[in-house]
Amino acid sequence: MTKKTKQNLIGGVIDKPGSSKECKTGEWKTFCPIWNKEKCIHCLQCVQFCPENCIPVKNNKRLKTNLDYCKGCGICAQVCPIKIIKMK
């Protein structure tokens, strides 16, 4: 795939942040974020950028993604500065 083609692709659209609270996504997502708890530095970038607010935080540390509401968009993996979130 050429660079130009890749730039012109339209990805999934989440037109209303937080809409997952209106309905569970369950298991229909194409990709699922896999978080490496042991290597996480808890910078909370993933939490700040998650459009569905499905990454809980307790005592300034992120917890496991709530997959019932995650849409699998991959933003968390893209913004992770140490790349410990993989989309599978």
Coordinates of C-alpha atoms in Angstrom, one line a residue:
M1 CA 0.0 0.0 0.0
T2 CA 1.4 3.4 -0.9
K3 CA 1.8 6.2 1.6
K4 CA -0.8 8.3 -0.3
T5 CA -3.3 5.5 -0.3
K6 CA -2.8 4.9 3.4
Q7 CA -3.4 8.6 4.1
N8 CA -6.7 8.6 2.2
L9 CA -8.3 5.7 4.0
I10 CA -11.2 6.5 6.1
G11 CA -11.1 4.8 9.5
G12 CA -13.9 4.0 11.9
V13 CA -15.8 7.0 13.1
I14 CA -16.9 7.6 16.7
D15 CA -19.1 10.6 16.2
K16 CA -20.2 11.0 19.8
P17 CA -17.6 10.5 22.6
G18 CA -18.9 8.4 25.5
S19 CA -21.7 6.8 23.4
S20 CA -20.6 3.3 24.7
K21 CA -22.4 4.1 28.0
E22 CA -25.6 3.9 26.0
C23 CA -25.0 0.4 24.8
K24 CA -22.4 -2.4 25.4
T25 CA -20.3 -3.4 22.5
G26 CA -19.8 -6.9 23.9
E27 CA -17.6 -9.0 21.6
W28 CA -18.3 -7.6 18.2
K29 CA -15.1 -5.5 17.9
T30 CA -12.6 -6.4 15.3
F31 CA -9.6 -5.5 17.5
C32 CA -9.1 -5.8 21.2
P33 CA -6.5 -3.8 23.3
I34 CA -4.1 -6.1 25.1
W35 CA -2.4 -4.1 28.0
N36 CA 0.8 -5.1 29.6
K37 CA 0.2 -4.3 33.3
E38 CA 3.7 -5.1 34.4
K39 CA 5.4 -2.7 31.9
C40 CA 2.8 0.2 32.2
I41 CA 4.2 3.5 33.5
H42 CA 0.7 4.8 34.3
C43 CA 1.1 8.0 32.3
L44 CA -2.6 7.8 31.7
Q45 CA -2.3 9.0 28.1
C46 CA -4.5 6.1 27.0
V47 CA -7.2 7.2 29.5
Q48 CA -7.1 10.8 28.3
F49 CA -7.5 9.9 24.7
C50 CA -10.0 7.0 24.9
P51 CA -13.2 8.3 23.2
E52 CA -15.4 5.9 25.1
N53 CA -13.9 6.4 28.6
C54 CA -13.6 2.7 29.1
I55 CA -10.2 2.6 30.8
P56 CA -10.8 2.9 34.6
V57 CA -8.3 4.6 36.9
K58 CA -7.8 4.0 40.7
N59 CA -5.2 5.8 42.8
N60 CA -3.7 7.4 39.7
K61 CA -3.1 4.0 38.0
R62 CA -5.0 2.7 35.0
L63 CA -6.8 -0.5 35.4
K64 CA -7.8 -3.2 32.8
T65 CA -9.9 -1.8 29.9
N66 CA -13.6 -2.5 30.3
L67 CA -14.1 -4.6 27.1
D68 CA -17.8 -4.5 27.4
Y69 CA -17.7 -0.9 26.2
C70 CA -14.4 -0.7 24.2
K71 CA -15.0 -0.3 20.5
G72 CA -11.5 -1.5 19.5
C73 CA -10.5 1.8 17.8
G74 CA -6.9 1.5 18.9
I75 CA -6.4 5.1 20.0
C76 CA -5.0 3.8 23.3
A77 CA -2.3 1.8 21.5
Q78 CA -1.4 4.7 19.3
V79 CA -0.9 7.2 22.1
C80 CA 1.0 4.9 24.5
P81 CA 4.5 6.4 24.7
I82 CA 6.1 3.0 25.5
K83 CA 3.9 0.9 23.2
I84 CA 2.8 -1.6 25.7
I85 CA -0.8 -1.7 24.4
K86 CA -1.2 -4.0 21.4
M87 CA -4.3 -4.4 19.3
K88 CA -5.1 -8.1 18.6

